[in-house]
């Protein structure tokens, strides 16, 4: 059963502005080490790479129903790739605790994530699917 759905649309130029204005202060506050390493390997699409991940974090916060409060922080939501190469989320701290709190007893949650960008927009959708164990 679906226990959460979230989406977000992010302006790549706004993210570029934050990168220009705040640099490492911005990236260190918002993104995980894995996310920063991936974006920095992509000099021509760096802002778009960050923008998609920013949108994914926003979409997750909507899917769990809290936004960025109740202990859910951006750095606790990391975009990673599954062994298949598909994007998914690695959750820690408050983001993981919130997901655990909304997971029905006797279920595990599969996090489905899709991201796309077409300048100047980046978009992400998150579906949280609880399946019986």
CSV table of C-alpha atoms in Angstrom, one decimal:
chain,number,residue,atom,x,y,z
A,1,UNK,CA,0.0,0.0,0.0
A,2,UNK,CA,1.2,3.5,-0.7
A,3,UNK,CA,1.8,5.4,2.6
A,4,UNK,CA,3.2,8.6,1.1
A,5,UNK,CA,3.6,10.5,-2.2
A,6,UNK,CA,5.6,13.7,-2.6
A,7,UNK,CA,6.7,15.8,-5.6
A,8,UNK,CA,8.8,18.9,-6.0
A,9,UNK,CA,9.8,21.2,-8.9
A,10,UNK,CA,13.0,23.2,-8.4
A,11,UNK,CA,14.5,26.0,-10.4
A,12,UNK,CA,18.1,25.1,-11.4
A,13,UNK,CA,19.0,28.8,-11.7
A,14,UNK,CA,17.9,29.4,-8.1
A,15,UNK,CA,20.2,26.5,-7.0
A,16,UNK,CA,23.0,28.0,-9.2
A,17,UNK,CA,22.5,31.3,-7.4
A,18,UNK,CA,22.9,29.6,-4.0
A,19,UNK,CA,26.0,27.8,-5.2
A,20,UNK,CA,27.5,31.2,-6.4
A,21,UNK,CA,26.5,33.1,-3.3
A,22,UNK,CA,27.1,30.5,-0.5
A,23,UNK,CA,29.4,27.8,-2.1
A,24,UNK,CA,30.5,25.1,0.3
A,25,UNK,CA,28.4,26.6,3.1
A,26,UNK,CA,25.3,25.7,1.1
A,27,UNK,CA,26.4,22.3,-0.3
A,28,UNK,CA,27.7,21.1,3.1
A,29,UNK,CA,24.5,22.1,4.9
A,30,UNK,CA,22.1,20.6,2.4
A,31,UNK,CA,23.8,17.7,0.6
A,32,UNK,CA,25.5,14.4,1.7
A,33,UNK,CA,29.1,13.6,0.8
A,34,UNK,CA,27.9,11.2,-1.8
A,35,UNK,CA,25.7,13.8,-3.4
A,36,UNK,CA,28.4,16.4,-3.4
A,37,UNK,CA,30.9,14.0,-5.0
A,38,UNK,CA,28.5,13.1,-7.8
A,39,UNK,CA,27.7,16.7,-8.6
A,40,UNK,CA,31.3,17.9,-8.5
A,41,UNK,CA,32.2,15.2,-11.2
A,42,UNK,CA,29.7,16.9,-13.5
A,43,UNK,CA,31.0,20.4,-14.2
A,44,UNK,CA,28.6,21.1,-17.0
A,45,UNK,CA,25.5,19.9,-15.2
A,46,UNK,CA,26.6,20.6,-11.6
A,47,UNK,CA,23.7,22.9,-10.7
A,48,UNK,CA,21.1,20.6,-12.3
A,49,UNK,CA,22.6,17.6,-10.4
A,50,UNK,CA,22.2,19.5,-7.2
A,51,UNK,CA,18.7,20.8,-8.1
A,52,UNK,CA,17.4,17.3,-8.8
A,53,UNK,CA,18.6,16.1,-5.4
A,54,UNK,CA,17.2,19.2,-3.7
A,55,UNK,CA,13.8,18.4,-5.3
A,56,UNK,CA,14.1,14.8,-4.1
A,57,UNK,CA,14.7,16.0,-0.5
A,58,UNK,CA,11.6,18.3,-0.7
A,59,UNK,CA,9.5,15.5,-2.3
A,60,UNK,CA,10.5,13.1,0.5
A,61,UNK,CA,9.6,15.6,3.2
A,62,UNK,CA,6.2,16.0,1.6
A,63,UNK,CA,5.7,12.2,1.3
A,64,UNK,CA,6.3,11.7,5.1
A,65,UNK,CA,4.0,14.7,5.8
A,66,UNK,CA,6.3,16.8,7.9
A,67,UNK,CA,8.2,19.1,5.6
A,68,UNK,CA,11.5,20.1,7.2
A,69,UNK,CA,10.4,20.1,10.8
A,70,UNK,CA,9.9,17.4,13.4
A,71,UNK,CA,13.5,16.4,13.2
A,72,UNK,CA,13.6,15.9,9.4
A,73,UNK,CA,16.7,17.6,8.0
A,74,UNK,CA,17.9,17.8,4.4
A,75,UNK,CA,21.2,16.1,5.1
A,76,UNK,CA,19.3,13.2,6.6
A,77,UNK,CA,17.9,12.5,3.1
A,78,UNK,CA,20.5,11.3,0.6
A,79,UNK,CA,20.0,10.4,-3.0
A,80,UNK,CA,22.0,7.2,-3.8
A,81,UNK,CA,21.8,4.6,-6.6
A,82,UNK,CA,20.5,1.1,-6.0
A,83,UNK,CA,22.6,-1.8,-7.4
A,84,UNK,CA,20.4,-1.6,-10.5
A,85,UNK,CA,21.5,2.0,-11.0
A,86,UNK,CA,18.0,3.3,-10.1
A,87,UNK,CA,18.0,6.3,-7.8
A,88,UNK,CA,16.6,5.8,-4.3
A,89,UNK,CA,17.0,7.5,-0.9
A,90,UNK,CA,19.4,6.6,2.0
A,91,UNK,CA,17.7,7.9,5.1
A,92,UNK,CA,19.4,8.7,8.5
A,93,UNK,CA,18.5,10.6,11.6
A,94,UNK,CA,15.1,12.3,11.8
A,95,UNK,CA,14.2,11.4,8.2
A,96,UNK,CA,14.6,7.7,9.0
A,97,UNK,CA,12.8,8.0,12.4
A,98,UNK,CA,9.8,9.7,10.7
A,99,UNK,CA,9.6,6.9,8.0
A,100,UNK,CA,9.8,4.3,10.8
A,101,UNK,CA,7.0,6.1,12.7
A,102,UNK,CA,4.6,6.0,9.7
A,103,UNK,CA,5.4,2.4,8.6
A,104,UNK,CA,2.6,0.1,9.5
A,105,UNK,CA,3.5,-2.8,11.9
A,106,UNK,CA,4.6,-5.9,10.0
A,107,UNK,CA,5.6,-3.9,6.9
A,108,UNK,CA,8.8,-2.8,5.2
A,109,UNK,CA,8.9,0.4,3.0
A,110,UNK,CA,10.2,0.6,-0.5
A,111,UNK,CA,11.2,4.1,-1.5
A,112,UNK,CA,10.6,4.8,-5.2
A,113,UNK,CA,12.3,7.9,-6.5
A,114,UNK,CA,12.4,9.4,-10.0
A,115,UNK,CA,14.2,12.6,-10.9
A,116,UNK,CA,14.5,14.6,-14.1
A,117,UNK,CA,15.7,18.0,-15.3
A,118,UNK,CA,15.2,20.2,-18.3
A,119,UNK,CA,16.8,23.6,-17.8
A,120,UNK,CA,15.7,25.6,-16.0
A,121,UNK,CA,13.6,23.0,-14.1
A,122,UNK,CA,14.4,19.9,-12.0
A,123,UNK,CA,11.7,17.7,-10.7
A,124,UNK,CA,11.4,14.7,-8.4
A,125,UNK,CA,8.7,12.3,-7.3
A,126,UNK,CA,8.8,10.0,-4.2
A,127,UNK,CA,6.4,7.2,-3.5
A,128,UNK,CA,6.6,5.3,-0.2
A,129,UNK,CA,5.2,1.8,-0.6
A,130,UNK,CA,4.6,-0.4,2.4
A,131,UNK,CA,4.8,-4.1,1.7
A,132,UNK,CA,4.1,-6.9,4.2
A,133,UNK,CA,7.1,-8.6,5.5
